[in-house]
mmCIF file with all atom_site columns, C-alpha atoms in Angstrom:
data_model
loop_
_atom_site.group_PDB
_atom_site.id
_atom_site.type_symbol
_atom_site.label_atom_id
_atom_site.label_alt_id
_atom_site.label_comp_id
_atom_site.label_asym_id
_atom_site.label_entity_id
_atom_site.label_seq_id
_atom_site.pdbx_PDB_ins_code
_atom_site.Cartn_x
_atom_site.Cartn_y
_atom_site.Cartn_z
_atom_site.occupancy
_atom_site.B_iso_or_equiv
_atom_site.pdbx_formal_charge
_atom_site.auth_seq_id
_atom_site.auth_comp_id
_atom_site.auth_asym_id
_atom_site.auth_atom_id
_atom_site.pdbx_PDB_model_num
ATOM 1   C CA . GLY A 1 1   ? 0.000   0.000   0.000  1.00 0.00 ? 1   GLY A CA 1
ATOM 2   C CA . ALA A 1 2   ? 0.968   3.633   -0.278 1.00 0.00 ? 2   ALA A CA 1
ATOM 3   C CA . GLY A 1 3   ? 3.111   5.118   2.425  1.00 0.00 ? 3   GLY A CA 1
ATOM 4   C CA . VAL A 1 4   ? 3.162   8.631   3.778  1.00 0.00 ? 4   VAL A CA 1
ATOM 5   C CA . SER A 1 5   ? 3.690   11.162  1.027  1.00 0.00 ? 5   SER A CA 1
ATOM 6   C CA . GLN A 1 6   ? 4.826   14.745  1.282  1.00 0.00 ? 6   GLN A CA 1
ATOM 7   C CA . SER A 1 7   ? 4.909   17.561  -1.215 1.00 0.00 ? 7   SER A CA 1
ATOM 8   C CA . PRO A 1 8   ? 6.812   19.338  -2.420 1.00 0.00 ? 8   PRO A CA 1
ATOM 9   C CA . ARG A 1 9   ? 9.959   17.295  -1.834 1.00 0.00 ? 9   ARG A CA 1
ATOM 10  C CA . TYR A 1 10  ? 12.088  20.410  -2.218 1.00 0.00 ? 10  TYR A CA 1
ATOM 11  C CA . LYS A 1 11  ? 11.131  24.017  -1.757 1.00 0.00 ? 11  LYS A CA 1
ATOM 12  C CA . VAL A 1 12  ? 13.309  27.055  -2.221 1.00 0.00 ? 12  VAL A CA 1
ATOM 13  C CA . THR A 1 13  ? 11.733  30.316  -1.185 1.00 0.00 ? 13  THR A CA 1
ATOM 14  C CA . LYS A 1 14  ? 12.797  33.844  -0.515 1.00 0.00 ? 14  LYS A CA 1
ATOM 15  C CA . ARG A 1 15  ? 12.837  35.297  2.930  1.00 0.00 ? 15  ARG A CA 1
ATOM 16  C CA . GLY A 1 16  ? 9.496   36.819  3.800  1.00 0.00 ? 16  GLY A CA 1
ATOM 17  C CA . GLN A 1 17  ? 7.418   34.516  1.625  1.00 0.00 ? 17  GLN A CA 1
ATOM 18  C CA . ASP A 1 18  ? 4.824   32.117  2.996  1.00 0.00 ? 18  ASP A CA 1
ATOM 19  C CA . VAL A 1 19  ? 5.120   28.390  2.327  1.00 0.00 ? 19  VAL A CA 1
ATOM 20  C CA . ALA A 1 20  ? 2.687   25.511  2.690  1.00 0.00 ? 20  ALA A CA 1
ATOM 21  C CA . LEU A 1 21  ? 3.931   21.975  3.119  1.00 0.00 ? 21  LEU A CA 1
ATOM 22  C CA . ARG A 1 22  ? 1.584   19.100  2.545  1.00 0.00 ? 22  ARG A CA 1
ATOM 23  C CA . CYS A 1 23  ? 1.394   15.665  4.129  1.00 0.00 ? 23  CYS A CA 1
ATOM 24  C CA . ASP A 1 24  ? -0.785  12.791  2.984  1.00 0.00 ? 24  ASP A CA 1
ATOM 25  C CA . PRO A 1 25  ? -0.762  10.077  5.669  1.00 0.00 ? 25  PRO A CA 1
ATOM 26  C CA . ILE A 1 26  ? -1.373  6.378   5.289  1.00 0.00 ? 26  ILE A CA 1
ATOM 27  C CA . SER A 1 27  ? -5.068  5.814   4.773  1.00 0.00 ? 27  SER A CA 1
ATOM 28  C CA . GLY A 1 28  ? -6.862  5.079   8.021  1.00 0.00 ? 28  GLY A CA 1
ATOM 29  C CA . HIS A 1 29  ? -4.103  6.335   10.272 1.00 0.00 ? 29  HIS A CA 1
ATOM 30  C CA . VAL A 1 30  ? -5.507  8.258   13.195 1.00 0.00 ? 30  VAL A CA 1
ATOM 31  C CA . SER A 1 31  ? -2.503  10.286  14.223 1.00 0.00 ? 31  SER A CA 1
ATOM 32  C CA . LEU A 1 32  ? -0.364  12.641  12.185 1.00 0.00 ? 32  LEU A CA 1
ATOM 33  C CA . TYR A 1 33  ? 2.852   14.246  13.402 1.00 0.00 ? 33  TYR A CA 1
ATOM 34  C CA . TRP A 1 34  ? 5.038   17.026  12.108 1.00 0.00 ? 34  TRP A CA 1
ATOM 35  C CA . TYR A 1 35  ? 8.752   17.171  12.853 1.00 0.00 ? 35  TYR A CA 1
ATOM 36  C CA . ARG A 1 36  ? 11.612  19.423  11.848 1.00 0.00 ? 36  ARG A CA 1
ATOM 37  C CA . GLN A 1 37  ? 15.059  17.988  11.306 1.00 0.00 ? 37  GLN A CA 1
ATOM 38  C CA . ALA A 1 38  ? 18.109  20.199  11.093 1.00 0.00 ? 38  ALA A CA 1
ATOM 39  C CA . LEU A 1 39  ? 21.244  18.901  9.423  1.00 0.00 ? 39  LEU A CA 1
ATOM 40  C CA . GLY A 1 40  ? 23.092  16.497  11.682 1.00 0.00 ? 40  GLY A CA 1
ATOM 41  C CA . GLN A 1 41  ? 20.263  16.349  14.207 1.00 0.00 ? 41  GLN A CA 1
ATOM 42  C CA . GLY A 1 42  ? 17.372  14.060  14.981 1.00 0.00 ? 42  GLY A CA 1
ATOM 43  C CA . PRO A 1 43  ? 13.783  15.002  14.182 1.00 0.00 ? 43  PRO A CA 1
ATOM 44  C CA . GLU A 1 44  ? 12.291  17.508  16.580 1.00 0.00 ? 44  GLU A CA 1
ATOM 45  C CA . PHE A 1 45  ? 8.588   17.417  17.415 1.00 0.00 ? 45  PHE A CA 1
ATOM 46  C CA . LEU A 1 46  ? 6.461   20.304  16.166 1.00 0.00 ? 46  LEU A CA 1
ATOM 47  C CA . THR A 1 47  ? 2.804   19.316  16.491 1.00 0.00 ? 47  THR A CA 1
ATOM 48  C CA . TYR A 1 48  ? 0.400   16.425  16.134 1.00 0.00 ? 48  TYR A CA 1
ATOM 49  C CA . PHE A 1 49  ? -3.202  15.607  15.362 1.00 0.00 ? 49  PHE A CA 1
ATOM 50  C CA . ASN A 1 50  ? -5.580  12.862  16.295 1.00 0.00 ? 50  ASN A CA 1
ATOM 51  C CA . TYR A 1 51  ? -8.127  12.822  13.493 1.00 0.00 ? 51  TYR A CA 1
ATOM 52  C CA . GLU A 1 52  ? -8.758  16.518  12.770 1.00 0.00 ? 52  GLU A CA 1
ATOM 53  C CA . ALA A 1 53  ? -8.025  17.744  16.288 1.00 0.00 ? 53  ALA A CA 1
ATOM 54  C CA . GLN A 1 54  ? -4.673  19.332  16.970 1.00 0.00 ? 54  GLN A CA 1
ATOM 55  C CA . GLN A 1 55  ? -3.631  17.723  20.241 1.00 0.00 ? 55  GLN A CA 1
ATOM 56  C CA . ASP A 1 56  ? -0.366  19.446  20.913 1.00 0.00 ? 56  ASP A CA 1
ATOM 57  C CA . LYS A 1 57  ? 1.366   22.346  19.223 1.00 0.00 ? 57  LYS A CA 1
ATOM 58  C CA . SER A 1 58  ? 3.932   23.000  21.887 1.00 0.00 ? 58  SER A CA 1
ATOM 59  C CA . GLY A 1 59  ? 6.800   22.305  19.498 1.00 0.00 ? 59  GLY A CA 1
ATOM 60  C CA . LEU A 1 60  ? 5.895   25.006  16.991 1.00 0.00 ? 60  LEU A CA 1
ATOM 61  C CA . PRO A 1 61  ? 8.741   27.563  17.279 1.00 0.00 ? 61  PRO A CA 1
ATOM 62  C CA . ASN A 1 62  ? 6.589   30.696  17.076 1.00 0.00 ? 62  ASN A CA 1
ATOM 63  C CA . ASP A 1 63  ? 3.304   32.004  15.749 1.00 0.00 ? 63  ASP A CA 1
ATOM 64  C CA . ARG A 1 64  ? 4.569   32.079  12.164 1.00 0.00 ? 64  ARG A CA 1
ATOM 65  C CA . PHE A 1 65  ? 4.092   28.310  12.173 1.00 0.00 ? 65  PHE A CA 1
ATOM 66  C CA . SER A 1 66  ? 0.650   26.740  11.990 1.00 0.00 ? 66  SER A CA 1
ATOM 67  C CA . ALA A 1 67  ? -0.821  23.419  10.975 1.00 0.00 ? 67  ALA A CA 1
ATOM 68  C CA . GLU A 1 68  ? -4.200  22.031  10.138 1.00 0.00 ? 68  GLU A CA 1
ATOM 69  C CA . ARG A 1 69  ? -5.825  18.729  9.279  1.00 0.00 ? 69  ARG A CA 1
ATOM 70  C CA . PRO A 1 70  ? -9.396  19.783  8.526  1.00 0.00 ? 70  PRO A CA 1
ATOM 71  C CA . GLU A 1 71  ? -10.853 16.447  7.448  1.00 0.00 ? 71  GLU A CA 1
ATOM 72  C CA . GLY A 1 72  ? -8.695  14.182  9.519  1.00 0.00 ? 72  GLY A CA 1
ATOM 73  C CA . SER A 1 73  ? -6.575  13.090  6.601  1.00 0.00 ? 73  SER A CA 1
ATOM 74  C CA . ILE A 1 74  ? -4.270  15.440  4.669  1.00 0.00 ? 74  ILE A CA 1
ATOM 75  C CA . SER A 1 75  ? -2.418  17.997  6.735  1.00 0.00 ? 75  SER A CA 1
ATOM 76  C CA . THR A 1 76  ? -0.759  21.285  5.849  1.00 0.00 ? 76  THR A CA 1
ATOM 77  C CA . LEU A 1 77  ? 2.056   22.937  7.747  1.00 0.00 ? 77  LEU A CA 1
ATOM 78  C CA . THR A 1 78  ? 2.237   26.643  6.939  1.00 0.00 ? 78  THR A CA 1
ATOM 79  C CA . ILE A 1 79  ? 5.154   28.933  7.651  1.00 0.00 ? 79  ILE A CA 1
ATOM 80  C CA . GLN A 1 80  ? 4.448   32.619  7.233  1.00 0.00 ? 80  GLN A CA 1
ATOM 81  C CA . ARG A 1 81  ? 7.064   35.266  6.541  1.00 0.00 ? 81  ARG A CA 1
ATOM 82  C CA . THR A 1 82  ? 9.820   32.674  6.251  1.00 0.00 ? 82  THR A CA 1
ATOM 83  C CA . GLU A 1 83  ? 13.254  33.359  7.682  1.00 0.00 ? 83  GLU A CA 1
ATOM 84  C CA . GLN A 1 84  ? 16.586  31.758  6.883  1.00 0.00 ? 84  GLN A CA 1
ATOM 85  C CA . ARG A 1 85  ? 16.582  29.928  10.211 1.00 0.00 ? 85  ARG A CA 1
ATOM 86  C CA . ASP A 1 86  ? 13.465  28.055  9.023  1.00 0.00 ? 86  ASP A CA 1
ATOM 87  C CA . SER A 1 87  ? 15.591  26.139  6.513  1.00 0.00 ? 87  SER A CA 1
ATOM 88  C CA . ALA A 1 88  ? 15.425  22.458  7.432  1.00 0.00 ? 88  ALA A CA 1
ATOM 89  C CA . MET A 1 89  ? 13.897  19.122  6.517  1.00 0.00 ? 89  MET A CA 1
ATOM 90  C CA . TYR A 1 90  ? 10.249  18.986  7.526  1.00 0.00 ? 90  TYR A CA 1
ATOM 91  C CA . ARG A 1 91  ? 8.980   15.488  8.144  1.00 0.00 ? 91  ARG A CA 1
ATOM 92  C CA . CYS A 1 92  ? 5.512   14.137  8.557  1.00 0.00 ? 92  CYS A CA 1
ATOM 93  C CA . ALA A 1 93  ? 4.639   10.814  10.169 1.00 0.00 ? 93  ALA A CA 1
ATOM 94  C CA . SER A 1 94  ? 1.424   8.942   10.765 1.00 0.00 ? 94  SER A CA 1
ATOM 95  C CA . SER A 1 95  ? 0.429   6.133   13.085 1.00 0.00 ? 95  SER A CA 1
ATOM 96  C CA . LEU A 1 96  ? -2.483  3.801   13.224 1.00 0.00 ? 96  LEU A CA 1
ATOM 97  C CA . GLU A 1 97  ? -3.352  4.558   16.810 1.00 0.00 ? 97  GLU A CA 1
ATOM 98  C CA . ALA A 1 98  ? -3.559  7.760   18.776 1.00 0.00 ? 98  ALA A CA 1
ATOM 99  C CA . LYS A 1 99  ? -0.421  7.336   20.847 1.00 0.00 ? 99  LYS A CA 1
ATOM 100 C CA . SER A 1 100 ? 3.225   8.111   20.203 1.00 0.00 ? 100 SER A CA 1
ATOM 101 C CA . SER A 1 101 ? 4.069   4.681   21.527 1.00 0.00 ? 101 SER A CA 1
ATOM 102 C CA . TYR A 1 102 ? 2.758   3.201   18.325 1.00 0.00 ? 102 TYR A CA 1
ATOM 103 C CA . GLU A 1 103 ? 5.001   2.865   15.346 1.00 0.00 ? 103 GLU A CA 1
ATOM 104 C CA . GLN A 1 104 ? 5.189   6.071   13.350 1.00 0.00 ? 104 GLN A CA 1
ATOM 105 C CA . TYR A 1 105 ? 5.647   5.804   9.604  1.00 0.00 ? 105 TYR A CA 1
ATOM 106 C CA . PHE A 1 106 ? 7.578   8.700   8.176  1.00 0.00 ? 106 PHE A CA 1
ATOM 107 C CA . GLY A 1 107 ? 7.249   10.400  4.837  1.00 0.00 ? 107 GLY A CA 1
ATOM 108 C CA . PRO A 1 108 ? 10.240  11.342  2.669  1.00 0.00 ? 108 PRO A CA 1
ATOM 109 C CA . GLY A 1 109 ? 10.269  14.896  3.992  1.00 0.00 ? 109 GLY A CA 1
ATOM 110 C CA . THR A 1 110 ? 10.244  18.351  2.423  1.00 0.00 ? 110 THR A CA 1
ATOM 111 C CA . ARG A 1 111 ? 13.620  20.065  2.233  1.00 0.00 ? 111 ARG A CA 1
ATOM 112 C CA . LEU A 1 112 ? 12.951  23.782  2.746  1.00 0.00 ? 112 LEU A CA 1
ATOM 113 C CA . THR A 1 113 ? 15.593  26.320  1.858  1.00 0.00 ? 113 THR A CA 1
ATOM 114 C CA . VAL A 1 114 ? 14.973  29.968  2.624  1.00 0.00 ? 114 VAL A CA 1
ATOM 115 C CA . THR A 1 115 ? 17.296  32.309  0.747  1.00 0.00 ? 115 THR A CA 1
ATOM 116 C CA . ALA B 2 1   ? 13.863  16.095  31.638 1.00 0.00 ? 1   ALA B CA 1
ATOM 117 C CA . GLN B 2 2   ? 13.508  13.574  28.876 1.00 0.00 ? 2   GLN B CA 1
ATOM 118 C CA . LYS B 2 3   ? 16.593  13.116  26.823 1.00 0.00 ? 3   LYS B CA 1
ATOM 119 C CA . VAL B 2 4   ? 18.195  10.643  24.457 1.00 0.00 ? 4   VAL B CA 1
ATOM 120 C CA . THR B 2 5   ? 21.959  10.584  24.148 1.00 0.00 ? 5   THR B CA 1
ATOM 121 C CA . GLN B 2 6   ? 23.795  8.890   21.329 1.00 0.00 ? 6   GLN B CA 1
ATOM 122 C CA . ALA B 2 7   ? 27.351  9.615   22.347 1.00 0.00 ? 7   ALA B CA 1
ATOM 123 C CA . GLN B 2 8   ? 28.940  8.274   19.169 1.00 0.00 ? 8   GLN B CA 1
ATOM 124 C CA . THR B 2 9   ? 28.415  10.619  16.250 1.00 0.00 ? 9   THR B CA 1
ATOM 125 C CA . GLU B 2 10  ? 30.137  8.594   13.583 1.00 0.00 ? 10  GLU B CA 1
ATOM 126 C CA . ILE B 2 11  ? 31.532  5.067   13.245 1.00 0.00 ? 11  ILE B CA 1
ATOM 127 C CA . SER B 2 12  ? 33.327  3.496   10.331 1.00 0.00 ? 12  SER B CA 1
ATOM 128 C CA . VAL B 2 13  ? 33.795  -0.265  10.052 1.00 0.00 ? 13  VAL B CA 1
ATOM 129 C CA . VAL B 2 14  ? 34.825  -2.792  7.468  1.00 0.00 ? 14  VAL B CA 1
ATOM 130 C CA . GLU B 2 15  ? 32.247  -5.178  6.103  1.00 0.00 ? 15  GLU B CA 1
ATOM 131 C CA . LYS B 2 16  ? 31.596  -8.264  8.272  1.00 0.00 ? 16  LYS B CA 1
ATOM 132 C CA . GLU B 2 17  ? 32.637  -6.509  11.455 1.00 0.00 ? 17  GLU B CA 1
ATOM 133 C CA . ASP B 2 18  ? 30.157  -6.371  14.324 1.00 0.00 ? 18  ASP B CA 1
ATOM 134 C CA . VAL B 2 19  ? 29.200  -2.898  15.510 1.00 0.00 ? 19  VAL B CA 1
ATOM 135 C CA . THR B 2 20  ? 27.223  -1.656  18.522 1.00 0.00 ? 20  THR B CA 1
ATOM 136 C CA . LEU B 2 21  ? 25.379  1.651   18.569 1.00 0.00 ? 21  LEU B CA 1
ATOM 137 C CA . ASP B 2 22  ? 24.861  3.067   22.027 1.00 0.00 ? 22  ASP B CA 1
ATOM 138 C CA . CYS B 2 23  ? 21.736  4.810   23.288 1.00 0.00 ? 23  CYS B CA 1
ATOM 139 C CA . VAL B 2 24  ? 21.276  6.195   26.792 1.00 0.00 ? 24  VAL B CA 1
ATOM 140 C CA . TYR B 2 25  ? 18.071  7.865   27.865 1.00 0.00 ? 25  TYR B CA 1
ATOM 141 C CA . GLU B 2 26  ? 16.676  9.926   30.722 1.00 0.00 ? 26  GLU B CA 1
ATOM 142 C CA . THR B 2 27  ? 13.008  9.991   31.671 1.00 0.00 ? 27  THR B CA 1
ATOM 143 C CA . ARG B 2 28  ? 10.710  10.611  34.622 1.00 0.00 ? 28  ARG B CA 1
ATOM 144 C CA . ASP B 2 29  ? 7.964   8.442   33.163 1.00 0.00 ? 29  ASP B CA 1
ATOM 145 C CA . THR B 2 30  ? 7.459   4.980   34.591 1.00 0.00 ? 30  THR B CA 1
ATOM 146 C CA . THR B 2 31  ? 5.960   3.739   31.348 1.00 0.00 ? 31  THR B CA 1
ATOM 147 C CA . TYR B 2 32  ? 7.715   4.612   28.144 1.00 0.00 ? 32  TYR B CA 1
ATOM 148 C CA . TYR B 2 33  ? 8.722   3.218   24.778 1.00 0.00 ? 33  TYR B CA 1
ATOM 149 C CA . LEU B 2 34  ? 12.053  3.169   23.021 1.00 0.00 ? 34  LEU B CA 1
ATOM 150 C CA . PHE B 2 35  ? 12.615  3.051   19.289 1.00 0.00 ? 35  PHE B CA 1
ATOM 151 C CA . TRP B 2 36  ? 15.370  2.722   16.744 1.00 0.00 ? 36  TRP B CA 1
ATOM 152 C CA . TYR B 2 37  ? 15.027  4.263   13.290 1.00 0.00 ? 37  TYR B CA 1
ATOM 153 C CA . LYS B 2 38  ? 17.340  4.003   10.283 1.00 0.00 ? 38  LYS B CA 1
ATOM 154 C CA . GLN B 2 39  ? 17.937  6.864   7.853  1.00 0.00 ? 39  GLN B CA 1
ATOM 155 C CA . PRO B 2 40  ? 19.751  5.553   4.776  1.00 0.00 ? 40  PRO B CA 1
ATOM 156 C CA . PRO B 2 41  ? 21.468  7.912   2.315  1.00 0.00 ? 41  PRO B CA 1
ATOM 157 C CA . SER B 2 42  ? 18.181  8.230   0.411  1.00 0.00 ? 42  SER B CA 1
ATOM 158 C CA . GLY B 2 43  ? 16.855  10.177  3.389  1.00 0.00 ? 43  GLY B CA 1
ATOM 159 C CA . GLU B 2 44  ? 13.724  8.375   4.516  1.00 0.00 ? 44  GLU B CA 1
ATOM 160 C CA . LEU B 2 45  ? 13.276  7.292   8.131  1.00 0.00 ? 45  LEU B CA 1
ATOM 161 C CA . VAL B 2 46  ? 12.687  3.585   8.527  1.00 0.00 ? 46  VAL B CA 1
ATOM 162 C CA . PHE B 2 47  ? 11.299  2.034   11.697 1.00 0.00 ? 47  PHE B CA 1
ATOM 163 C CA . LEU B 2 48  ? 13.424  -0.803  13.097 1.00 0.00 ? 48  LEU B CA 1
ATOM 164 C CA . ILE B 2 49  ? 12.115  -1.676  16.546 1.00 0.00 ? 49  ILE B CA 1
ATOM 165 C CA . ARG B 2 50  ? 9.900   -0.574  19.428 1.00 0.00 ? 50  ARG B CA 1
ATOM 166 C CA . ARG B 2 51  ? 10.372  -1.741  23.014 1.00 0.00 ? 51  ARG B CA 1
ATOM 167 C CA . ASN B 2 52  ? 8.272   -0.894  26.046 1.00 0.00 ? 52  ASN B CA 1
ATOM 168 C CA . SER B 2 53  ? 9.749   -0.196  29.455 1.00 0.00 ? 53  SER B CA 1
ATOM 169 C CA . PHE B 2 54  ? 8.329   -3.336  31.009 1.00 0.00 ? 54  PHE B CA 1
ATOM 170 C CA . ASP B 2 55  ? 9.937   -5.702  28.564 1.00 0.00 ? 55  ASP B CA 1
ATOM 171 C CA . GLU B 2 56  ? 13.644  -6.088  29.167 1.00 0.00 ? 56  GLU B CA 1
ATOM 172 C CA . GLN B 2 57  ? 14.077  -9.154  27.033 1.00 0.00 ? 57  GLN B CA 1
ATOM 173 C CA . ASN B 2 58  ? 16.691  -8.777  24.396 1.00 0.00 ? 58  ASN B CA 1
ATOM 174 C CA . GLU B 2 59  ? 15.509  -9.066  20.825 1.00 0.00 ? 59  GLU B CA 1
ATOM 175 C CA . ILE B 2 60  ? 17.152  -10.486 17.754 1.00 0.00 ? 60  ILE B CA 1
ATOM 176 C CA . SER B 2 61  ? 16.039  -9.983  14.189 1.00 0.00 ? 61  SER B CA 1
ATOM 177 C CA . GLY B 2 62  ? 18.410  -11.492 11.688 1.00 0.00 ? 62  GLY B CA 1
ATOM 178 C CA . ARG B 2 63  ? 21.707  -9.647  11.980 1.00 0.00 ? 63  ARG B CA 1
ATOM 179 C CA . TYR B 2 64  ? 20.183  -7.024  14.270 1.00 0.00 ? 64  TYR B CA 1
ATOM 180 C CA . SER B 2 65  ? 19.915  -7.339  18.036 1.00 0.00 ? 65  SER B CA 1
ATOM 181 C CA . TRP B 2 66  ? 18.874  -4.974  20.785 1.00 0.00 ? 66  TRP B CA 1
ATOM 182 C CA . ASN B 2 67  ? 19.935  -4.939  24.423 1.00 0.00 ? 67  ASN B CA 1
ATOM 183 C CA . PHE B 2 68  ? 17.607  -3.044  26.775 1.00 0.00 ? 68  PHE B CA 1
ATOM 184 C CA . GLN B 2 69  ? 18.926  -2.491  30.293 1.00 0.00 ? 69  GLN B CA 1
ATOM 185 C CA . LYS B 2 70  ? 16.674  -0.446  32.522 1.00 0.00 ? 70  LYS B CA 1
ATOM 186 C CA . SER B 2 71  ? 19.264  -0.374  35.304 1.00 0.00 ? 71  SER B CA 1
ATOM 187 C CA . THR B 2 72  ? 21.634  1.617   33.122 1.00 0.00 ? 72  THR B CA 1
ATOM 188 C CA . SER B 2 73  ? 18.925  3.372   31.049 1.00 0.00 ? 73  SER B CA 1
ATOM 189 C CA . SER B 2 74  ? 20.392  2.018   27.870 1.00 0.00 ? 74  SER B CA 1
ATOM 190 C CA . PHE B 2 75  ? 18.965  0.541   24.703 1.00 0.00 ? 75  PHE B CA 1
ATOM 191 C CA . ASN B 2 76  ? 21.887  -0.508  22.559 1.00 0.00 ? 76  ASN B CA 1
ATOM 192 C CA . PHE B 2 77  ? 21.711  -1.814  19.012 1.00 0.00 ? 77  PHE B CA 1
ATOM 193 C CA . THR B 2 78  ? 24.153  -4.334  17.568 1.00 0.00 ? 78  THR B CA 1
ATOM 194 C CA . ILE B 2 79  ? 24.620  -5.188  13.926 1.00 0.00 ? 79  ILE B CA 1
ATOM 195 C CA . THR B 2 80  ? 26.392  -8.494  13.421 1.00 0.00 ? 80  THR B CA 1
ATOM 196 C CA . ALA B 2 81  ? 28.441  -9.123  10.292 1.00 0.00 ? 81  ALA B CA 1
ATOM 197 C CA . SER B 2 82  ? 27.803  -5.624  8.963  1.00 0.00 ? 82  SER B CA 1
ATOM 198 C CA . GLN B 2 83  ? 27.142  -5.039  5.280  1.00 0.00 ? 83  GLN B CA 1
ATOM 199 C CA . VAL B 2 84  ? 27.553  -2.014  3.049  1.00 0.00 ? 84  VAL B CA 1
ATOM 200 C CA . VAL B 2 85  ? 23.755  -1.642  2.952  1.00 0.00 ? 85  VAL B CA 1
ATOM 201 C CA . ASP B 2 86  ? 23.803  -0.994  6.692  1.00 0.00 ? 86  ASP B CA 1
ATOM 202 C CA . SER B 2 87  ? 25.463  2.354   6.029  1.00 0.00 ? 87  SER B CA 1
ATOM 203 C CA . ALA B 2 88  ? 23.026  4.944   7.361  1.00 0.00 ? 88  ALA B CA 1
ATOM 204 C CA . VAL B 2 89  ? 22.315  7.310   10.198 1.00 0.00 ? 89  VAL B CA 1
ATOM 205 C CA . TYR B 2 90  ? 20.648  5.524   13.101 1.00 0.00 ? 90  TYR B CA 1
ATOM 206 C CA . PHE B 2 91  ? 18.396  7.308   15.571 1.00 0.00 ? 91  PHE B CA 1
ATOM 207 C CA . CYS B 2 92  ? 17.267  6.197   18.978 1.00 0.00 ? 92  CYS B CA 1
ATOM 208 C CA . ALA B 2 93  ? 14.011  7.718   20.265 1.00 0.00 ? 93  ALA B CA 1
ATOM 209 C CA . LEU B 2 94  ? 11.982  7.786   23.479 1.00 0.00 ? 94  LEU B CA 1
ATOM 210 C CA . THR B 2 95  ? 8.330   8.525   24.199 1.00 0.00 ? 95  THR B CA 1
ATOM 211 C CA . PHE B 2 96  ? 7.555   10.951  26.970 1.00 0.00 ? 96  PHE B CA 1
ATOM 212 C CA . THR B 2 97  ? 4.422   12.455  28.439 1.00 0.00 ? 97  THR B CA 1
ATOM 213 C CA . GLN B 2 98  ? 4.112   16.193  28.814 1.00 0.00 ? 98  GLN B CA 1
ATOM 214 C CA . GLY B 2 99  ? 0.946   18.118  29.557 1.00 0.00 ? 99  GLY B CA 1
ATOM 215 C CA . GLY B 2 100 ? -1.153  15.023  28.978 1.00 0.00 ? 100 GLY B CA 1
ATOM 216 C CA . SER B 2 101 ? 0.311   14.536  25.541 1.00 0.00 ? 101 SER B CA 1
ATOM 217 C CA . GLU B 2 102 ? 2.675   11.725  24.583 1.00 0.00 ? 102 GLU B CA 1
ATOM 218 C CA . LYS B 2 103 ? 5.497   12.623  22.225 1.00 0.00 ? 103 LYS B CA 1
ATOM 219 C CA . LEU B 2 104 ? 8.729   11.287  20.786 1.00 0.00 ? 104 LEU B CA 1
ATOM 220 C CA . VAL B 2 105 ? 12.161  12.722  21.453 1.00 0.00 ? 105 VAL B CA 1
ATOM 221 C CA . PHE B 2 106 ? 15.039  11.634  19.218 1.00 0.00 ? 106 PHE B CA 1
ATOM 222 C CA . GLY B 2 107 ? 18.739  11.435  19.780 1.00 0.00 ? 107 GLY B CA 1
ATOM 223 C CA . LYS B 2 108 ? 21.094  13.275  17.441 1.00 0.00 ? 108 LYS B CA 1
ATOM 224 C CA . GLY B 2 109 ? 21.797  10.140  15.458 1.00 0.00 ? 109 GLY B CA 1
ATOM 225 C CA . MET B 2 110 ? 24.896  8.107   14.742 1.00 0.00 ? 110 MET B CA 1
ATOM 226 C CA . LYS B 2 111 ? 26.317  7.816   11.258 1.00 0.00 ? 111 LYS B CA 1
ATOM 227 C CA . LEU B 2 112 ? 27.510  4.324   10.419 1.00 0.00 ? 112 LEU B CA 1
ATOM 228 C CA . THR B 2 113 ? 29.687  3.771   7.397  1.00 0.00 ? 113 THR B CA 1
ATOM 229 C CA . VAL B 2 114 ? 30.400  0.189   6.367  1.00 0.00 ? 114 VAL B CA 1
ATOM 230 C CA . ASN B 2 115 ? 33.257  -0.059  3.920  1.00 0.00 ? 115 ASN B CA 1
ATOM 231 C CA . PRO B 2 116 ? 33.680  -2.998  1.544  1.00 0.00 ? 116 PRO B CA 1
#
């Protein structure tokens, strides 16, 4: 079956522009997670959803970052007024059950470069 | 505070050597889960294993084995008879509960290079 997909795979944007990153989880997966991974680091939690409800957004760095999952499936992570420090790999993961203790399946990531 | 430490940042071995990747964690939770993920050069993150805090039995899967020791807060990963395809960055991760929400924290990863 299809895994987690993310688009675009690569995004280059100019400082100050808004970007929207999309995640399409595995069909039927309840939970969806967003992570940010800097070069040479492990993924860092940003936010997660159970169905369409955002359960925790404590990892979002500031109010320029927001996420939604309106129908409990596809999710969008939006970064407004991008800054160079936002450059990173953004990863999405989904899991069958609504707990982090369940296996999370990761997408290929979106490499964001802010120039 | 919850933390995962992978002290080794990079290891290089020759094919067929055994190699152990260390993972030490800190947590206040009494129930937690530990994971290992593999990130090959292609960049995706691949799940390898999950272990809960009540199960200290070691696990073997082919050339891979995991040693969980609660007494030393370690969850080490051994690859026996390494192969070039094992070259990747390996991450150890830990669940933790904060504000009623359960999340994953990852270590910084350890880059393994297996040379032919």
